[in-house]
mmCIF file of C-alpha atoms in Angstrom:
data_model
loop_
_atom_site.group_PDB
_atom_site.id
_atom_site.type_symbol
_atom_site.label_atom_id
_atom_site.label_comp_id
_atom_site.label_asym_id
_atom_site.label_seq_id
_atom_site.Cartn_x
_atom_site.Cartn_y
_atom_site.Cartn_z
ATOM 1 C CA UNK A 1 -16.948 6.070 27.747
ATOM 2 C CA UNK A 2 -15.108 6.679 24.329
ATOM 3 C CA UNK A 3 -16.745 4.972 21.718
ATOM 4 C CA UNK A 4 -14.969 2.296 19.935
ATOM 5 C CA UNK A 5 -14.930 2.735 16.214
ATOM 6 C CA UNK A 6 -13.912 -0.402 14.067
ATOM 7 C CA UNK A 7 -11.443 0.774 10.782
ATOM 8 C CA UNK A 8 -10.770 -1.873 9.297
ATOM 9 C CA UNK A 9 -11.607 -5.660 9.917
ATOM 10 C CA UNK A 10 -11.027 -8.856 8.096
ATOM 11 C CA UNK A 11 -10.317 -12.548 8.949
ATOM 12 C CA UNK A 12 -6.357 -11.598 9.448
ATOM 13 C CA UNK A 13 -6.342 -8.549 11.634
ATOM 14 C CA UNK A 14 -8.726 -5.571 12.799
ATOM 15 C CA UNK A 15 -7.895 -2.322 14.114
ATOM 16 C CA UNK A 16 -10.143 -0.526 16.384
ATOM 17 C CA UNK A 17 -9.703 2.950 17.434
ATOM 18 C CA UNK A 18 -11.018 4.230 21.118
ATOM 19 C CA UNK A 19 -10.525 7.434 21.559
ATOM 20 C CA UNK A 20 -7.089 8.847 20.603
ATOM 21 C CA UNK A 21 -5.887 4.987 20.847
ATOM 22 C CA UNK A 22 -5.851 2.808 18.097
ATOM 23 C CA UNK A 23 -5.793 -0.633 18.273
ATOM 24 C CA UNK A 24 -4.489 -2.839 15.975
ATOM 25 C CA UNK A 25 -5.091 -6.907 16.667
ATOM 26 C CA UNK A 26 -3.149 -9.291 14.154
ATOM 27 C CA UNK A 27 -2.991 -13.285 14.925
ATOM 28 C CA UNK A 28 0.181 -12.772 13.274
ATOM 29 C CA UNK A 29 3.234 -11.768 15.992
ATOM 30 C CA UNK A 30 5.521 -11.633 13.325
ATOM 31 C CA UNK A 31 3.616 -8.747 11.627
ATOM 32 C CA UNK A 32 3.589 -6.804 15.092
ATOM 33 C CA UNK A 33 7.129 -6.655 15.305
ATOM 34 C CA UNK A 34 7.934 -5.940 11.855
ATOM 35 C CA UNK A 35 5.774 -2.934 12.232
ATOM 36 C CA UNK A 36 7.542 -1.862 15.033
ATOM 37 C CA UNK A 37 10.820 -2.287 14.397
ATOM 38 C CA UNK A 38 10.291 -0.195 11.185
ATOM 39 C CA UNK A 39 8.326 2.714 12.772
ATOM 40 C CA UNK A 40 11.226 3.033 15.214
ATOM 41 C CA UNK A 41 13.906 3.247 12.094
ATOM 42 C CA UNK A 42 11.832 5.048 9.363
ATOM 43 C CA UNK A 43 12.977 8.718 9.236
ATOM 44 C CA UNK A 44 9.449 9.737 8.644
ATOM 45 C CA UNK A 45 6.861 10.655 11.357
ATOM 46 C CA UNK A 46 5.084 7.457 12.731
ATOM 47 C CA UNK A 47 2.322 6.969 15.798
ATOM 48 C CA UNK A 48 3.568 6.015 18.878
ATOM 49 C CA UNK A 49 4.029 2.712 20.495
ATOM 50 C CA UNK A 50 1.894 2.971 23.806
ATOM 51 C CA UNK A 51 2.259 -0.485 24.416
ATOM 52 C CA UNK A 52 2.165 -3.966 22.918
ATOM 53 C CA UNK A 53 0.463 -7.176 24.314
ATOM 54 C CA UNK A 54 0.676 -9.628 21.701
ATOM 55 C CA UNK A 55 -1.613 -9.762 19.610
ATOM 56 C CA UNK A 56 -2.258 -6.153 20.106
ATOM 57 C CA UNK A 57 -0.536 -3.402 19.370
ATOM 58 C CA UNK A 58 -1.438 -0.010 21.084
ATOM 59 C CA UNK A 59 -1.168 3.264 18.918
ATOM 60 C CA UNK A 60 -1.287 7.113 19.447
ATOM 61 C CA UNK A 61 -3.933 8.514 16.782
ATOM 62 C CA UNK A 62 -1.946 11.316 14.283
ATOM 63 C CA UNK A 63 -2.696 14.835 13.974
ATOM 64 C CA UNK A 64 -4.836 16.073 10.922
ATOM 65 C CA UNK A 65 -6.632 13.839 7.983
ATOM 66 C CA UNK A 66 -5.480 11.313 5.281
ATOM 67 C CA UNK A 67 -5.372 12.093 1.633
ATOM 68 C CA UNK A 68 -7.873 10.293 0.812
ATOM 69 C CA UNK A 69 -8.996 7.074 -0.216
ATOM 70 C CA UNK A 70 -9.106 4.582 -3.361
ATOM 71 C CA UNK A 71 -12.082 5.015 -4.578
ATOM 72 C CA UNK A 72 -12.760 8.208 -3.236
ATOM 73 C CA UNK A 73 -12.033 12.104 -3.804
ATOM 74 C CA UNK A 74 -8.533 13.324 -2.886
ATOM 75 C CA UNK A 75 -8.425 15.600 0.251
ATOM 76 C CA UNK A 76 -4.945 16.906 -0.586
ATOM 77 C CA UNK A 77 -3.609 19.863 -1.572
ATOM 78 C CA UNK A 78 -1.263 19.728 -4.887
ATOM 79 C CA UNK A 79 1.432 20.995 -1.861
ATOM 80 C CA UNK A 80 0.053 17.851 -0.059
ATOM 81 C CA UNK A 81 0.956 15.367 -2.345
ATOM 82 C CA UNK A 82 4.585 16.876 -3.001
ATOM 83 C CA UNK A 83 5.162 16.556 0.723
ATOM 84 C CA UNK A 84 4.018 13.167 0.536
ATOM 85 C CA UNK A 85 6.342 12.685 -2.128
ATOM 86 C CA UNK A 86 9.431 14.444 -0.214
ATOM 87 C CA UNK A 87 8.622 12.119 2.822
ATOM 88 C CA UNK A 88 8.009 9.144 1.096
ATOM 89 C CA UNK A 89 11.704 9.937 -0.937
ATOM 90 C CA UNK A 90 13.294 10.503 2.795
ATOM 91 C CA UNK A 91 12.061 6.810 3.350
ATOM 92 C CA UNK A 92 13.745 5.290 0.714
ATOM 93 C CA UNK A 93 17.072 6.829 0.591
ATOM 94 C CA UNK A 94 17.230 5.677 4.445
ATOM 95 C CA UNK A 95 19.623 2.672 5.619
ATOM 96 C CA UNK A 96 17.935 -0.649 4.670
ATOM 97 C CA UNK A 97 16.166 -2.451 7.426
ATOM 98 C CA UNK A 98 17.421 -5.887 8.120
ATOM 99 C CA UNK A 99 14.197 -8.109 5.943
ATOM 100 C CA UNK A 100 12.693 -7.970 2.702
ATOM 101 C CA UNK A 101 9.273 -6.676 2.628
ATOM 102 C CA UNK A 102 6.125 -6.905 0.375
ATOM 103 C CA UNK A 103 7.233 -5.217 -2.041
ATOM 104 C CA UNK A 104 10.549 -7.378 -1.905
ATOM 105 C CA UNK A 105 9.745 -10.339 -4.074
ATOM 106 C CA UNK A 106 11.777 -11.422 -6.080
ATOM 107 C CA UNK A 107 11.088 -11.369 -10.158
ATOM 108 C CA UNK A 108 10.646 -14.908 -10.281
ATOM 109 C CA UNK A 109 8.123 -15.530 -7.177
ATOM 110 C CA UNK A 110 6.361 -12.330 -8.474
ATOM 111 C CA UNK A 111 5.745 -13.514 -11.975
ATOM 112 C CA UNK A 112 4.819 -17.372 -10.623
ATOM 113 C CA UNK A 113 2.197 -15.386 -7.847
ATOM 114 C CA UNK A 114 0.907 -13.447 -11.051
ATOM 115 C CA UNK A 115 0.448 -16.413 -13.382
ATOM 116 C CA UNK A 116 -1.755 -17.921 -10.833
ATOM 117 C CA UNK A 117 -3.909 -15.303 -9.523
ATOM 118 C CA UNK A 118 -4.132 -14.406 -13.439
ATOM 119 C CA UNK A 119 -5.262 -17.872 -14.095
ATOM 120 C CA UNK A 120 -7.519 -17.706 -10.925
ATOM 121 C CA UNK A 121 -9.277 -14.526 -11.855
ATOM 122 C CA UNK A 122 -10.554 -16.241 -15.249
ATOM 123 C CA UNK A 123 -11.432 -19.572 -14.086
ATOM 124 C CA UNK A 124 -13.780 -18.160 -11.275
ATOM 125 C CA UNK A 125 -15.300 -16.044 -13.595
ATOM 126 C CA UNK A 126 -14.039 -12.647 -11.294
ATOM 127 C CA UNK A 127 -12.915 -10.968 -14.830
ATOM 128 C CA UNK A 128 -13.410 -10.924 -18.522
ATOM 129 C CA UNK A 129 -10.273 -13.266 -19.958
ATOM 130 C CA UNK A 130 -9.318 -10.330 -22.572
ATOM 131 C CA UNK A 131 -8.707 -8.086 -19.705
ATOM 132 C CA UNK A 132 -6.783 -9.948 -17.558
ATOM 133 C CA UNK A 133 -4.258 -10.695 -20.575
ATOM 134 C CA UNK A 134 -3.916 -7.018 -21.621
ATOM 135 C CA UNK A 135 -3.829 -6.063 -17.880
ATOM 136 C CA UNK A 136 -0.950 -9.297 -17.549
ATOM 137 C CA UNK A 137 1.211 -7.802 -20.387
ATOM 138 C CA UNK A 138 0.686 -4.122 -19.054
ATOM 139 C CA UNK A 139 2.139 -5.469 -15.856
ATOM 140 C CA UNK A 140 5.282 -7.414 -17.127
ATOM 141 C CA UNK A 141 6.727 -4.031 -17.091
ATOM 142 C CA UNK A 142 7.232 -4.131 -13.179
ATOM 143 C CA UNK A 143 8.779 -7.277 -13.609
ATOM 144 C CA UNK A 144 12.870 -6.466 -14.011
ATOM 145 C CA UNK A 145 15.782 -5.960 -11.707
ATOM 146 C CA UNK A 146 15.644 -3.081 -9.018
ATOM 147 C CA UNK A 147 17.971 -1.788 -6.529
ATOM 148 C CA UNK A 148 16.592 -2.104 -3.077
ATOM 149 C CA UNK A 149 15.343 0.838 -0.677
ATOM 150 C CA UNK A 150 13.333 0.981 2.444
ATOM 151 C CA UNK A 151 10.053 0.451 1.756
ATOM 152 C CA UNK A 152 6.187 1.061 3.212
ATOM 153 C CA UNK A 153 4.923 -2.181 1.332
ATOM 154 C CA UNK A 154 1.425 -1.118 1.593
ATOM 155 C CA UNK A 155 1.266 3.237 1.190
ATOM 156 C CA UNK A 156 -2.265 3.757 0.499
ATOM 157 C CA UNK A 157 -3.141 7.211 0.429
ATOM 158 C CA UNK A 158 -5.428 6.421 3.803
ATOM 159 C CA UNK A 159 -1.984 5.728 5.598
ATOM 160 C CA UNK A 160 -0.413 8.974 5.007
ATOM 161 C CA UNK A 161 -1.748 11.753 7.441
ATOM 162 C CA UNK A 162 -1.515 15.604 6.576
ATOM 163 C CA UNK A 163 -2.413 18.570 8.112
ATOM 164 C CA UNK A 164 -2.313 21.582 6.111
ATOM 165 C CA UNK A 165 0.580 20.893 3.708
ATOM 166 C CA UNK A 166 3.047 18.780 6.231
ATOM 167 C CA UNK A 167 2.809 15.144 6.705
ATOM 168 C CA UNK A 168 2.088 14.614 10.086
ATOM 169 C CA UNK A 169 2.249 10.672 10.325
ATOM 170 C CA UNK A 170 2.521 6.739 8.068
ATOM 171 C CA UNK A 171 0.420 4.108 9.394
ATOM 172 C CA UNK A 172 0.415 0.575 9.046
ATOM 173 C CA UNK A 173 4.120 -0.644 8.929
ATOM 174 C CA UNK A 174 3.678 -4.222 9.215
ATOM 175 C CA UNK A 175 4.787 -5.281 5.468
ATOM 176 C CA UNK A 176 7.600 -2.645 5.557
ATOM 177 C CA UNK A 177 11.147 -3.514 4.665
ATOM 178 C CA UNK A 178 13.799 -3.987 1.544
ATOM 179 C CA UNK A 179 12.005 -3.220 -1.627
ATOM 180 C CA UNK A 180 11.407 -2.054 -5.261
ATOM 181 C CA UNK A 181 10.468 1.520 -4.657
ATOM 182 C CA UNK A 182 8.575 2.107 -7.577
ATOM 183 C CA UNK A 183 6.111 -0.165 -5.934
ATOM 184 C CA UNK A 184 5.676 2.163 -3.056
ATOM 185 C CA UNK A 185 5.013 5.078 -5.459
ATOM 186 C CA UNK A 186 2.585 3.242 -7.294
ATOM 187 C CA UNK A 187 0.558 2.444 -4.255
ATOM 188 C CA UNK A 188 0.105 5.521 -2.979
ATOM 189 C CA UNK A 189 -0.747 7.049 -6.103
ATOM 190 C CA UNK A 190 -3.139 3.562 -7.310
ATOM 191 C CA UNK A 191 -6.666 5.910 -8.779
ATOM 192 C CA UNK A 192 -5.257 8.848 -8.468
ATOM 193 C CA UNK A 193 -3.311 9.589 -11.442
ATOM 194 C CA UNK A 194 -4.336 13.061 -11.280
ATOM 195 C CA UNK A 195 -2.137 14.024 -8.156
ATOM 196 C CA UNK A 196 0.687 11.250 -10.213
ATOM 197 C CA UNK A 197 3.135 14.825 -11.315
ATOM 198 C CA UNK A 198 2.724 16.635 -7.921
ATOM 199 C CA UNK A 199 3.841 13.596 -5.757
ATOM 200 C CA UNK A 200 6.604 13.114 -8.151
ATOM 201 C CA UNK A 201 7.572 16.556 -7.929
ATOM 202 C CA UNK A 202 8.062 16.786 -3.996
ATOM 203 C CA UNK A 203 9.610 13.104 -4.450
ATOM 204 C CA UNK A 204 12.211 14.921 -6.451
ATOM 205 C CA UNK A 205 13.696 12.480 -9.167
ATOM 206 C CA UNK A 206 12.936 11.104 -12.992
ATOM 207 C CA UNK A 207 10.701 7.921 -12.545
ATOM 208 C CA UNK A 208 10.160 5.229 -15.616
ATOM 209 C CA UNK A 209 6.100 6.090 -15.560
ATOM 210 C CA UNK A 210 5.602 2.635 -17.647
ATOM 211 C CA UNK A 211 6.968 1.029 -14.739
ATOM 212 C CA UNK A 212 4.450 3.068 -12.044
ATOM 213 C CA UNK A 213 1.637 1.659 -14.624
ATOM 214 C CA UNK A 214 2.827 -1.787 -14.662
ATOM 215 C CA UNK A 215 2.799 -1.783 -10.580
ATOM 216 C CA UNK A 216 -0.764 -0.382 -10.696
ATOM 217 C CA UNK A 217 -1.719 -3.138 -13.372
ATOM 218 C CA UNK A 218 -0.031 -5.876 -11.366
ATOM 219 C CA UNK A 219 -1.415 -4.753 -7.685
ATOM 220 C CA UNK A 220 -4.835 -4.647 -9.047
ATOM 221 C CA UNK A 221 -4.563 -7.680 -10.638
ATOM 222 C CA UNK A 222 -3.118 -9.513 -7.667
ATOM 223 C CA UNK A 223 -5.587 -7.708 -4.900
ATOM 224 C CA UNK A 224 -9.036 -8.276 -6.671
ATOM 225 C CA UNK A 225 -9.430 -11.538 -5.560
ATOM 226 C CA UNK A 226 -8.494 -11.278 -2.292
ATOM 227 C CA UNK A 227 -10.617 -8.140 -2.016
ATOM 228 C CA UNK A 228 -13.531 -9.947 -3.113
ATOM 229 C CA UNK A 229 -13.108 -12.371 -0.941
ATOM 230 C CA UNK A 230 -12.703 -10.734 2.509
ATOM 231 C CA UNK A 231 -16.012 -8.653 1.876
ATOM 232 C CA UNK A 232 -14.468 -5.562 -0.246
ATOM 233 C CA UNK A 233 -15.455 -4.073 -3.546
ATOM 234 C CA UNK A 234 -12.567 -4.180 -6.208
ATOM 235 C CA UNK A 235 -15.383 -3.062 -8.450
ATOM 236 C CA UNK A 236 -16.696 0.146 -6.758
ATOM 237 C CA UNK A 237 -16.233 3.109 -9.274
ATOM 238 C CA UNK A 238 -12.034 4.112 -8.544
ATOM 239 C CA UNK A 239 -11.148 0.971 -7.646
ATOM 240 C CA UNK A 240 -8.847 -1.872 -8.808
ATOM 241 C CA UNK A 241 -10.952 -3.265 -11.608
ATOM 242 C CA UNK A 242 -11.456 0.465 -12.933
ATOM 243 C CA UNK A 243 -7.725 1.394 -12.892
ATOM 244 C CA UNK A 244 -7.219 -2.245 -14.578
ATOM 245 C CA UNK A 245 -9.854 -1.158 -17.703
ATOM 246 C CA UNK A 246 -8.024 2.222 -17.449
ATOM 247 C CA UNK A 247 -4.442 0.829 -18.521
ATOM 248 C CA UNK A 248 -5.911 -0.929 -21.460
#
């Protein structure tokens, strides 16, 4: 019997993988189908569908090895990352998908979500009050008008799949749709500035760098809680609160 291997697991979803089939379970339908519906019109490689039972979703595994990981060492080659960035540049000059995604919110719901969480992190004590107002005015940078593209919504290095120096597969669709997509390159490149100029280079087009800060400012300060929360380590060397002290 194929042993069954948990990935990732929180109170909102777990995927499992058994074999060469992953499993992802979300309580959350609508998630499901946004995932599908945008692996079956992003011009990028993507598992495939085996089947769906509400509320799981059965996936092919991908050929070859993530990037990496936050936190962690880098896996890539520098030819790697520039194929990332070529694939990841394919996505967003694509036709729009029908719904905004994550990173689709608009200035005003963004800035009113950042206040909060901003407010949050210093009343519980999560982070020193000096931080989170230089890491708060690094971020305002993110905060102006953008001109929507197809969009990942969460492109962590560990979703991108390589094998040699082709990208073989994206994983985890489910907050995909219209966004900014300077928040997509910020993602995938969140603690790994390092590899920032060779994923630009295969992406293939001038980017505002302030602007790739701001997002990695603004996604660290908005994830640390939750992260904390639902048993993960914001603080582990790489992380979120590291790249926050780094932009300051």
């Amino acid at each position: 019997m194929d042993e069954v291997k948990v990935v990732a697991a929180h109170s909102e979803r777990a995927t499992l993988r058994v074999g060469d089939v992953f499993l992802k379970v979300d309580a959350d339908r609508a998630r499901i189908d946004v995932e599908v519906e945008a692996m079956s019109l992003a011009p990028v490689p993507t598992p495939a569908v085996l089947w769906r039972k509400p509320p799981v979703l059965a996936l092919a595994a991908l050929p070859g090895t993530t990037l990496g990981r936050l936190g962690g060492p880098s896996t890539g080659s520098p030819a790697a990352w520039a194929a990332a960035g070529a694939a990841i540049r394919k996505l967003h000059d694509a036709p729009l998908p029908p719904r905004p995604g994550r990173a689709g919110r608009s200035i005003v719901a963004l800035a009113a979500e950042l206040d909060d969480e901003c407010e949050l992190l210093v009343t519980k004590g999560l982070l020193p009050a000096d931080l989170v107002t230089r890491s708060r005015r690094v971020a305002e940078a993110a905060l102006r008008p953008w001109t929507p593209a197809f969009t990942h919504g969460d492109l962590q290095i560990a979703h991108v799949f390589v094998e040699g120096d082709e990208v073989t597969g994206i994983i985890d669709w489910s907050e995909a749709g219209q966004g900014d997509p300077l928040y997509d390159l910020a993602t995938f490149t969140l603690g790994h500035e390092e590899h920032l100029d060779d994923f630009l280079a295969g992406y293939g087009t001038d980017i505002d760098l302030d602007v790739i800060h701001a997002w990695w400012s603004l996604r660290s300060l908005l994830a640390v809680r939750w992260l904390t929360e639902h048993g993960f380590d914001p603080f582990a060397p790489g992380c979120e609160v590291d790249v926050l002290r780094s932009l300051v």
